Amino acid sequence: MSEPTTNPHPDLSIRAAELDAADELFKLRERFALPEGVVYLDGNSLGALPAAVPGRVADVVAREWGELLIRSWDESGWWTAPERIGDLIAPLVGAAPGRIVVGDSTSVNLFKALVGAARLVAARGAAEAGGGSGGEPRTELIVDATTFPTDGYIAASAARMTGLTVVPVEPAELLAALGPRTAVVLMNHVDYRSGRLHDLPGLTAAVRAAGALAVWDLCHSAGALPVGLDAHGVDLAVGCTYKYLNGGPGSPAYLYIAERHQAAFDSPLPGWNSHAEPFAMSLGYVPADGALRGRVGTPDILSMLSLEAALGVWDGVDVEAVRAKSLALTDFFLECVEAYVPAGRVESVTPAAHAERGSQVALRTDDAAAVMKELIARGVIGDFRHPDVLRFGFTPLYVGFADAERAARTLAGILSA
């Protein structure tokens, strides 16, 4: 298998260069340490390394830990890192300060959010019953049937703990599934396989109108497109930081708790870090105020401060501009695929409509695993999802239009052989 020696559509290469030259975000590529000659289209699994991170991590290890030792909990701000870094993420997902706390994994935060949401609903139901309003008990936890598997596992466990019944629902059927028994709804903002973007504003409004609480997984949207958590009335949300936020492998996740729920949020994992007086070491648990209730144990400082440094790449960046470039990139990539790849060899499973598209393109093809392996060997890194999907993630901060054109041309070379 070999790439064509000549470009059958040189005008696309020229357009790519022109688009890159006019791109206001193109210079942000300099904020990352990317391997020479590689087209990296897997930022929807692991973001590229921000150039400032190695030096910051070295300083944390050698000076803050090595020299200051335990003093760094105060002197270097280690203790307040979870909420401080949460406030850095907040504007990227449309949240005010004090509503996001960083720490633990996405799965752990999702467990907190789902159990916490179920408890909020139960407490509200008990208060309404006590007031004589009665009403049908809310017993259903609706879960996006296309969700990432771990979300489903966590939801099942949370339901067992809270007496709810999991009801898997296809996103397109969610509105019809809502009713007086619905307690909590868990949705993914962007489908991890197809890249389909779900209607967070509309679905959140419908869930709340049904008297339930909306919990969103933002893993494949935060850092790629506007989210608007506060503006759209989201109740709780979680997300990872190692994809479009470029925090590094296994970097800590985050939990969003809407301000209106913070005083009543009852975490299923009450740890000493979320105690109102953590150093009092009292046997009874009294939760801290605000989003701090989402903390549990000692923060993972090395990865957390690496994340803090990584978030510096967002200085001066408008998320709306990122979204505009994301759509332009994916549009251009799909145009190049259509022009270069032999007819019938690939099928896009990513929606064409902008309102329904995240920041990735998923193409279905025969022998997708082998095709992706060959793409990677030729310097175009995407990923494969069983059984037949090639995924290409477009991170606008460091991916350019020439990258998109080269990726499509390389794919065509493989599929034309």
GROMACS .gro file of C-alpha atoms in nm:
model
  417
    1MET     CA    1   0.000   0.000   0.000
    2SER     CA    2   0.144   0.338  -0.097
    3GLU     CA    3   0.033   0.696  -0.123
    4PRO     CA    4  -0.009   0.851  -0.468
    5THR     CA    5   0.306   1.031  -0.577
    6THR     CA    6   0.100   1.321  -0.710
    7ASN     CA    7  -0.191   1.502  -0.555
    8PRO     CA    8  -0.501   1.456  -0.775
    9HIS     CA    9  -0.656   1.768  -0.623
   10PRO     CA   10  -0.371   2.021  -0.573
   11ASP     CA   11  -0.627   2.296  -0.519
   12LEU     CA   12  -0.712   2.141  -0.180
   13SER     CA   13  -0.348   2.166  -0.071
   14ILE     CA   14  -0.342   2.529  -0.178
   15ARG     CA   15  -0.667   2.602   0.005
   16ALA     CA   16  -0.533   2.434   0.317
   17ALA     CA   17  -0.229   2.660   0.317
   18GLU     CA   18  -0.448   2.966   0.264
   19LEU     CA   19  -0.683   2.866   0.545
   20ASP     CA   20  -0.390   2.812   0.783
   21ALA     CA   21  -0.245   3.151   0.690
   22ALA     CA   22  -0.576   3.320   0.771
   23ASP     CA   23  -0.639   3.122   1.091
   24GLU     CA   24  -0.624   3.340   1.404
   25LEU     CA   25  -0.563   3.032   1.620
   26PHE     CA   26  -0.281   2.886   1.411
   27LYS     CA   27  -0.011   3.050   1.623
   28LEU     CA   28  -0.136   2.861   1.929
   29ARG     CA   29   0.032   2.551   1.790
   30GLU     CA   30   0.355   2.700   1.926
   31ARG     CA   31   0.222   2.645   2.279
   32PHE     CA   32   0.252   2.268   2.230
   33ALA     CA   33   0.544   2.026   2.198
   34LEU     CA   34   0.443   1.822   1.893
   35PRO     CA   35   0.664   1.570   1.714
   36GLU     CA   36   0.796   1.692   1.382
   37GLY     CA   37   0.618   1.552   1.079
   38VAL     CA   38   0.327   1.398   1.269
   39VAL     CA   39  -0.039   1.479   1.211
   40TYR     CA   40  -0.198   1.427   1.551
   41LEU     CA   41  -0.571   1.362   1.530
   42ASP     CA   42  -0.618   1.175   1.856
   43GLY     CA   43  -0.660   1.467   2.096
   44ASN     CA   44  -1.007   1.334   2.170
   45SER     CA   45  -0.831   1.049   2.354
   46LEU     CA   46  -0.513   1.219   2.478
   47GLY     CA   47  -0.430   1.582   2.419
   48ALA     CA   48  -0.085   1.690   2.303
   49LEU     CA   49   0.178   1.808   2.551
   50PRO     CA   50   0.166   2.182   2.629
   51ALA     CA   51   0.520   2.319   2.608
   52ALA     CA   52   0.507   2.475   2.956
   53VAL     CA   53   0.428   2.151   3.138
   54PRO     CA   54   0.773   1.982   3.160
   55GLY     CA   55   0.935   2.282   3.325
   56ARG     CA   56   0.649   2.327   3.568
   57VAL     CA   57   0.650   1.961   3.669
   58ALA     CA   58   1.028   1.973   3.717
   59ASP     CA   59   0.988   2.273   3.946
   60VAL     CA   60   0.712   2.106   4.148
   61VAL     CA   61   0.926   1.797   4.198
   62ALA     CA   62   1.264   1.957   4.259
   63ARG     CA   63   1.173   2.275   4.448
   64GLU     CA   64   0.820   2.253   4.586
   65TRP     CA   65   0.851   1.891   4.693
   66GLY     CA   66   1.229   1.850   4.710
   67GLU     CA   67   1.312   2.172   4.897
   68LEU     CA   68   0.997   2.304   5.058
   69LEU     CA   69   0.870   1.958   5.146
   70ILE     CA   70   0.547   1.964   5.345
   71ARG     CA   71   0.553   2.344   5.360
   72SER     CA   72   0.430   2.344   5.000
   73TRP     CA   73   0.079   2.255   5.110
   74ASP     CA   74   0.055   2.617   5.225
   75GLU     CA   75   0.344   2.802   5.066
   76SER     CA   76   0.298   2.659   4.716
   77GLY     CA   77  -0.081   2.652   4.725
   78TRP     CA   78  -0.115   2.275   4.705
   79TRP     CA   79  -0.412   2.265   4.942
   80THR     CA   80  -0.628   2.500   4.736
   81ALA     CA   81  -0.536   2.352   4.398
   82PRO     CA   82  -0.865   2.158   4.343
   83GLU     CA   83  -1.083   2.468   4.358
   84ARG     CA   84  -0.825   2.703   4.203
   85ILE     CA   85  -0.788   2.481   3.896
   86GLY     CA   86  -1.163   2.432   3.890
   87ASP     CA   87  -1.195   2.807   3.845
   88LEU     CA   88  -0.959   2.784   3.543
   89ILE     CA   89  -1.180   2.522   3.381
   90ALA     CA   90  -1.502   2.708   3.466
   91PRO     CA   91  -1.496   2.965   3.181
   92LEU     CA   92  -1.425   2.688   2.930
   93VAL     CA   93  -1.755   2.518   3.018
   94GLY     CA   94  -1.960   2.828   3.097
   95ALA     CA   95  -1.953   2.817   3.477
   96ALA     CA   96  -1.896   3.088   3.734
   97PRO     CA   97  -1.613   3.057   3.987
   98GLY     CA   98  -1.681   2.833   4.283
   99ARG     CA   99  -1.886   2.573   4.096
  100ILE     CA  100  -1.617   2.327   3.985
  101VAL     CA  101  -1.376   2.122   4.191
  102VAL     CA  102  -1.093   1.918   4.039
  103GLY     CA  103  -0.980   1.577   4.158
  104ASP     CA  104  -1.032   1.201   4.124
  105SER     CA  105  -1.128   1.033   3.796
  106THR     CA  106  -1.429   1.094   3.575
  107SER     CA  107  -1.579   0.768   3.697
  108VAL     CA  108  -1.545   0.865   4.064
  109ASN     CA  109  -1.692   1.208   3.998
  110LEU     CA  110  -1.978   1.056   3.803
  111PHE     CA  111  -2.054   0.831   4.100
  112LYS     CA  112  -2.063   1.135   4.327
  113ALA     CA  113  -2.285   1.324   4.083
  114LEU     CA  114  -2.538   1.046   4.027
  115VAL     CA  115  -2.576   0.947   4.392
  116GLY     CA  116  -2.577   1.313   4.493
  117ALA     CA  117  -2.846   1.387   4.233
  118ALA     CA  118  -3.059   1.094   4.349
  119ARG     CA  119  -3.032   1.214   4.708
  120LEU     CA  120  -3.130   1.566   4.608
  121VAL     CA  121  -3.440   1.432   4.434
  122ALA     CA  122  -3.527   1.206   4.729
  123ALA     CA  123  -3.489   1.492   4.976
  124ARG     CA  124  -3.711   1.713   4.764
  125GLY     CA  125  -3.970   1.435   4.738
  126ALA     CA  126  -3.970   1.384   5.113
  127ALA     CA  127  -4.018   1.757   5.169
  128GLU     CA  128  -4.308   1.766   4.923
  129ALA     CA  129  -4.469   1.462   5.085
  130GLY     CA  130  -4.427   1.620   5.427
  131GLY     CA  131  -4.608   1.923   5.298
  132GLY     CA  132  -4.900   1.709   5.190
  133SER     CA  133  -4.841   1.737   4.813
  134GLY     CA  134  -4.787   1.361   4.775
  135GLY     CA  135  -4.713   1.259   4.416
  136GLU     CA  136  -4.578   0.951   4.241
  137PRO     CA  137  -4.234   0.840   4.365
  138ARG     CA  138  -3.945   0.906   4.128
  139THR     CA  139  -3.777   0.571   4.073
  140GLU     CA  140  -3.599   0.590   3.736
  141LEU     CA  141  -3.241   0.678   3.645
  142ILE     CA  142  -3.243   0.732   3.270
  143VAL     CA  143  -2.908   0.662   3.107
  144ASP     CA  144  -2.791   0.742   2.755
  145ALA     CA  145  -2.799   0.395   2.593
  146THR     CA  146  -2.504   0.488   2.369
  147THR     CA  147  -2.288   0.600   2.661
  148PHE     CA  148  -1.926   0.512   2.725
  149PRO     CA  149  -1.947   0.174   2.904
  150THR     CA  150  -1.802   0.293   3.234
  151ASP     CA  151  -2.077   0.552   3.268
  152GLY     CA  152  -2.327   0.268   3.245
  153TYR     CA  153  -2.144   0.062   3.505
  154ILE     CA  154  -2.131   0.354   3.746
  155ALA     CA  155  -2.497   0.438   3.685
  156ALA     CA  156  -2.599   0.080   3.766
  157SER     CA  157  -2.407   0.089   4.093
  158ALA     CA  158  -2.545   0.432   4.186
  159ALA     CA  159  -2.897   0.307   4.114
  160ARG     CA  160  -2.853   0.004   4.339
  161MET     CA  161  -2.735   0.227   4.620
  162THR     CA  162  -3.020   0.474   4.588
  163GLY     CA  163  -3.311   0.243   4.510
  164LEU     CA  164  -3.352   0.361   4.152
  165THR     CA  165  -3.398   0.154   3.838
  166VAL     CA  166  -3.171   0.215   3.540
  167VAL     CA  167  -3.361   0.282   3.218
  168PRO     CA  168  -3.134   0.287   2.908
  169VAL     CA  169  -3.274   0.521   2.644
  170GLU     CA  170  -3.150   0.615   2.299
  171PRO     CA  171  -3.082   0.990   2.295
  172ALA     CA  172  -3.340   1.045   2.022
  173GLU     CA  173  -3.605   0.885   2.244
  174LEU     CA  174  -3.521   1.076   2.563
  175LEU     CA  175  -3.802   1.330   2.546
  176ALA     CA  176  -4.061   1.057   2.513
  177ALA     CA  177  -3.910   0.863   2.804
  178LEU     CA  178  -3.934   1.150   3.054
  179GLY     CA  179  -4.217   1.131   3.302
  180PRO     CA  180  -4.328   1.157   3.665
  181ARG     CA  181  -4.111   0.859   3.762
  182THR     CA  182  -3.791   1.013   3.622
  183ALA     CA  183  -3.549   1.110   3.897
  184VAL     CA  184  -3.215   1.165   3.724
  185VAL     CA  185  -3.099   1.169   3.362
  186LEU     CA  186  -2.740   1.099   3.257
  187MET     CA  187  -2.637   1.211   2.909
  188ASN     CA  188  -2.315   1.248   2.714
  189HIS     CA  189  -2.274   1.585   2.549
  190VAL     CA  190  -2.087   1.426   2.256
  191ASP     CA  191  -2.106   1.057   2.163
  192TYR     CA  192  -1.758   0.909   2.190
  193ARG     CA  193  -1.797   0.680   1.888
  194SER     CA  194  -1.974   0.892   1.629
  195GLY     CA  195  -1.896   1.245   1.744
  196ARG     CA  196  -2.267   1.332   1.753
  197LEU     CA  197  -2.338   1.644   1.959
  198HIS     CA  198  -2.651   1.624   2.169
  199ASP     CA  199  -2.877   1.918   2.248
  200LEU     CA  200  -2.764   2.009   2.598
  201PRO     CA  201  -2.980   2.324   2.631
  202GLY     CA  202  -3.298   2.164   2.501
  203LEU     CA  203  -3.261   1.831   2.679
  204THR     CA  204  -3.166   1.996   3.008
  205ALA     CA  205  -3.474   2.217   2.990
  206ALA     CA  206  -3.695   1.914   2.919
  207VAL     CA  207  -3.544   1.712   3.205
  208ARG     CA  208  -3.596   1.995   3.451
  209ALA     CA  209  -3.949   2.059   3.324
  210ALA     CA  210  -4.022   1.693   3.401
  211GLY     CA  211  -3.910   1.752   3.759
  212ALA     CA  212  -3.586   1.554   3.728
  213LEU     CA  213  -3.218   1.649   3.749
  214ALA     CA  214  -2.980   1.654   3.452
  215VAL     CA  215  -2.626   1.516   3.482
  216TRP     CA  216  -2.397   1.565   3.182
  217ASP     CA  217  -2.069   1.395   3.085
  218LEU     CA  218  -1.854   1.656   2.909
  219CYS     CA  219  -1.550   1.441   2.830
  220HIS     CA  220  -1.577   1.490   2.454
  221SER     CA  221  -1.693   1.851   2.449
  222ALA     CA  222  -1.507   2.056   2.710
  223GLY     CA  223  -1.228   2.244   2.536
  224ALA     CA  224  -1.373   2.185   2.190
  225LEU     CA  225  -1.698   2.380   2.197
  226PRO     CA  226  -1.906   2.609   2.422
  227VAL     CA  227  -2.102   2.423   2.690
  228GLY     CA  228  -2.289   2.687   2.892
  229LEU     CA  229  -2.348   2.496   3.215
  230ASP     CA  230  -2.479   2.793   3.412
  231ALA     CA  231  -2.672   2.952   3.128
  232HIS     CA  232  -2.856   2.632   3.041
  233GLY     CA  233  -2.942   2.531   3.397
  234VAL     CA  234  -2.742   2.208   3.414
  235ASP     CA  235  -2.767   2.051   3.759
  236LEU     CA  236  -2.444   1.849   3.776
  237ALA     CA  237  -2.169   1.767   3.529
  238VAL     CA  238  -1.842   1.578   3.511
  239GLY     CA  239  -1.556   1.563   3.266
  240CYS     CA  240  -1.201   1.451   3.213
  241THR     CA  241  -0.910   1.686   3.146
  242TYR     CA  242  -0.674   1.473   2.936
  243LYS     CA  243  -0.856   1.511   2.603
  244TYR     CA  244  -0.923   1.860   2.464
  245LEU     CA  245  -0.796   2.020   2.787
  246ASN     CA  246  -0.452   1.858   2.737
  247GLY     CA  247  -0.391   1.780   3.104
  248GLY     CA  248  -0.185   1.466   3.043
  249PRO     CA  249  -0.244   1.092   3.083
  250GLY     CA  250  -0.465   1.024   3.383
  251SER     CA  251  -0.493   1.391   3.476
  252PRO     CA  252  -0.762   1.457   3.738
  253ALA     CA  253  -1.123   1.505   3.634
  254TYR     CA  254  -1.372   1.762   3.760
  255LEU     CA  255  -1.716   1.789   3.913
  256TYR     CA  256  -1.961   2.074   3.853
  257ILE     CA  257  -2.232   2.141   4.111
  258ALA     CA  258  -2.482   2.414   4.026
  259GLU     CA  259  -2.488   2.683   4.291
  260ARG     CA  260  -2.853   2.616   4.375
  261HIS     CA  261  -2.768   2.256   4.473
  262GLN     CA  262  -2.447   2.310   4.666
  263ALA     CA  263  -2.597   2.360   5.012
  264ALA     CA  264  -2.794   2.034   4.988
  265PHE     CA  265  -2.545   1.823   4.792
  266ASP     CA  266  -2.483   1.503   4.988
  267SER     CA  267  -2.173   1.330   4.852
  268PRO     CA  268  -2.158   0.950   4.877
  269LEU     CA  269  -1.783   0.985   4.937
  270PRO     CA  270  -1.743   1.221   5.234
  271GLY     CA  271  -1.370   1.257   5.290
  272TRP     CA  272  -1.161   1.469   5.519
  273ASN     CA  273  -1.081   1.709   5.233
  274SER     CA  274  -1.449   1.802   5.202
  275HIS     CA  275  -1.497   1.852   5.577
  276ALA     CA  276  -1.583   2.201   5.696
  277GLU     CA  277  -1.281   2.181   5.931
  278PRO     CA  278  -1.051   1.920   5.778
  279PHE     CA  279  -0.770   1.964   6.028
  280ALA     CA  280  -0.995   1.941   6.330
  281MET     CA  281  -0.993   1.564   6.273
  282SER     CA  282  -1.337   1.533   6.430
  283LEU     CA  283  -1.517   1.199   6.415
  284GLY     CA  284  -1.841   1.353   6.291
  285TYR     CA  285  -1.864   1.470   5.932
  286VAL     CA  286  -1.973   1.827   5.860
  287PRO     CA  287  -1.954   1.916   5.490
  288ALA     CA  288  -1.774   2.225   5.366
  289ASP     CA  289  -1.963   2.497   5.187
  290GLY     CA  290  -1.988   2.514   4.810
  291ALA     CA  291  -1.836   2.288   4.548
  292LEU     CA  292  -1.572   2.183   4.800
  293ARG     CA  293  -1.824   1.916   4.900
  294GLY     CA  294  -1.702   1.732   4.590
  295ARG     CA  295  -1.354   1.680   4.734
  296VAL     CA  296  -1.269   1.349   4.900
  297GLY     CA  297  -0.909   1.269   4.991
  298THR     CA  298  -0.564   1.416   4.946
  299PRO     CA  299  -0.526   1.573   4.599
  300ASP     CA  300  -0.295   1.411   4.344
  301ILE     CA  301  -0.063   1.710   4.338
  302LEU     CA  302   0.185   1.616   4.064
  303SER     CA  303  -0.080   1.553   3.798
  304MET     CA  304  -0.299   1.835   3.927
  305LEU     CA  305  -0.027   2.098   3.897
  306SER     CA  306   0.069   1.957   3.557
  307LEU     CA  307  -0.293   2.018   3.456
  308GLU     CA  308  -0.278   2.371   3.592
  309ALA     CA  309   0.023   2.446   3.374
  310ALA     CA  310  -0.146   2.284   3.074
  311LEU     CA  311  -0.449   2.509   3.109
  312GLY     CA  312  -0.221   2.805   3.042
  313VAL     CA  313  -0.258   2.736   2.669
  314TRP     CA  314  -0.610   2.880   2.700
  315ASP     CA  315  -0.487   3.227   2.799
  316GLY     CA  316  -0.661   3.476   2.570
  317VAL     CA  317  -0.847   3.206   2.375
  318ASP     CA  318  -1.216   3.248   2.290
  319VAL     CA  319  -1.406   2.917   2.303
  320GLU     CA  320  -1.643   3.045   2.034
  321ALA     CA  321  -1.344   3.089   1.801
  322VAL     CA  322  -1.232   2.737   1.885
  323ARG     CA  323  -1.576   2.606   1.792
  324ALA     CA  324  -1.576   2.796   1.463
  325LYS     CA  325  -1.239   2.649   1.368
  326SER     CA  326  -1.345   2.301   1.478
  327LEU     CA  327  -1.640   2.308   1.241
  328ALA     CA  328  -1.430   2.449   0.959
  329LEU     CA  329  -1.165   2.180   1.011
  330THR     CA  330  -1.409   1.892   1.015
  331ASP     CA  331  -1.594   2.035   0.714
  332PHE     CA  332  -1.267   2.062   0.522
  333PHE     CA  333  -1.154   1.713   0.623
  334LEU     CA  334  -1.482   1.563   0.504
  335GLU     CA  335  -1.450   1.756   0.177
  336CYS     CA  336  -1.098   1.620   0.128
  337VAL     CA  337  -1.210   1.265   0.211
  338GLU     CA  338  -1.486   1.292  -0.048
  339ALA     CA  339  -1.241   1.422  -0.307
  340TYR     CA  340  -0.955   1.181  -0.241
  341VAL     CA  341  -1.097   0.852  -0.114
  342PRO     CA  342  -1.243   0.609  -0.372
  343ALA     CA  343  -1.620   0.611  -0.371
  344GLY     CA  344  -1.780   0.360  -0.139
  345ARG     CA  345  -1.468   0.290   0.068
  346VAL     CA  346  -1.569   0.495   0.373
  347GLU     CA  347  -1.893   0.614   0.528
  348SER     CA  348  -1.912   0.905   0.770
  349VAL     CA  349  -2.108   0.826   1.084
  350THR     CA  350  -2.057   1.179   1.216
  351PRO     CA  351  -2.355   1.409   1.152
  352ALA     CA  352  -2.313   1.660   0.873
  353ALA     CA  353  -2.522   1.924   1.050
  354HIS     CA  354  -2.309   2.161   1.258
  355ALA     CA  355  -2.562   2.164   1.541
  356GLU     CA  356  -2.518   1.787   1.575
  357ARG     CA  357  -2.140   1.758   1.539
  358GLY     CA  358  -1.872   1.759   1.805
  359SER     CA  359  -1.503   1.798   1.716
  360GLN     CA  360  -1.429   1.461   1.565
  361VAL     CA  361  -1.504   1.272   1.246
  362ALA     CA  362  -1.580   0.900   1.258
  363LEU     CA  363  -1.550   0.703   0.935
  364ARG     CA  364  -1.672   0.347   0.891
  365THR     CA  365  -1.466   0.122   0.666
  366ASP     CA  366  -1.372  -0.241   0.616
  367ASP     CA  367  -1.068  -0.364   0.809
  368ALA     CA  368  -1.059  -0.039   1.006
  369ALA     CA  369  -0.804  -0.169   1.259
  370ALA     CA  370  -0.548  -0.244   0.989
  371VAL     CA  371  -0.617   0.086   0.812
  372MET     CA  372  -0.556   0.284   1.129
  373LYS     CA  373  -0.239   0.091   1.200
  374GLU     CA  374  -0.111   0.187   0.855
  375LEU     CA  375  -0.216   0.550   0.899
  376ILE     CA  376  -0.017   0.568   1.220
  377ALA     CA  377   0.283   0.410   1.048
  378ARG     CA  378   0.263   0.692   0.793
  379GLY     CA  379   0.254   0.964   1.058
  380VAL     CA  380  -0.119   1.028   1.080
  381ILE     CA  381  -0.237   0.938   1.430
  382GLY     CA  382  -0.604   0.877   1.491
  383ASP     CA  383  -0.767   0.579   1.660
  384PHE     CA  384  -0.986   0.277   1.600
  385ARG     CA  385  -1.314   0.185   1.765
  386HIS     CA  386  -1.448  -0.167   1.739
  387PRO     CA  387  -1.564  -0.302   1.505
  388ASP     CA  388  -1.516  -0.077   1.202
  389VAL     CA  389  -1.472   0.290   1.295
  390LEU     CA  390  -1.177   0.521   1.231
  391ARG     CA  391  -1.187   0.820   1.466
  392PHE     CA  392  -1.016   1.150   1.389
  393GLY     CA  393  -1.020   1.413   1.664
  394PHE     CA  394  -0.965   1.775   1.565
  395THR     CA  395  -0.818   1.988   1.843
  396PRO     CA  396  -0.831   2.344   1.704
  397LEU     CA  397  -0.551   2.474   1.926
  398TYR     CA  398  -0.289   2.272   1.742
  399VAL     CA  399  -0.445   2.103   1.437
  400GLY     CA  400  -0.436   2.292   1.109
  401PHE     CA  401  -0.604   2.263   0.771
  402ALA     CA  402  -0.288   2.124   0.611
  403ASP     CA  403  -0.302   1.846   0.871
  404ALA     CA  404  -0.660   1.768   0.769
  405GLU     CA  405  -0.569   1.761   0.399
  406ARG     CA  406  -0.267   1.536   0.457
  407ALA     CA  407  -0.469   1.296   0.671
  408ALA     CA  408  -0.736   1.257   0.402
  409ARG     CA  409  -0.478   1.215   0.128
  410THR     CA  410  -0.289   0.954   0.328
  411LEU     CA  411  -0.611   0.766   0.399
  412ALA     CA  412  -0.690   0.768   0.028
  413GLY     CA  413  -0.346   0.627  -0.051
  414ILE     CA  414  -0.408   0.334   0.181
  415LEU     CA  415  -0.760   0.263   0.059
  416SER     CA  416  -0.663   0.298  -0.309
  417ALA     CA  417  -0.398   0.028  -0.293
   0.00000   0.00000   0.00000
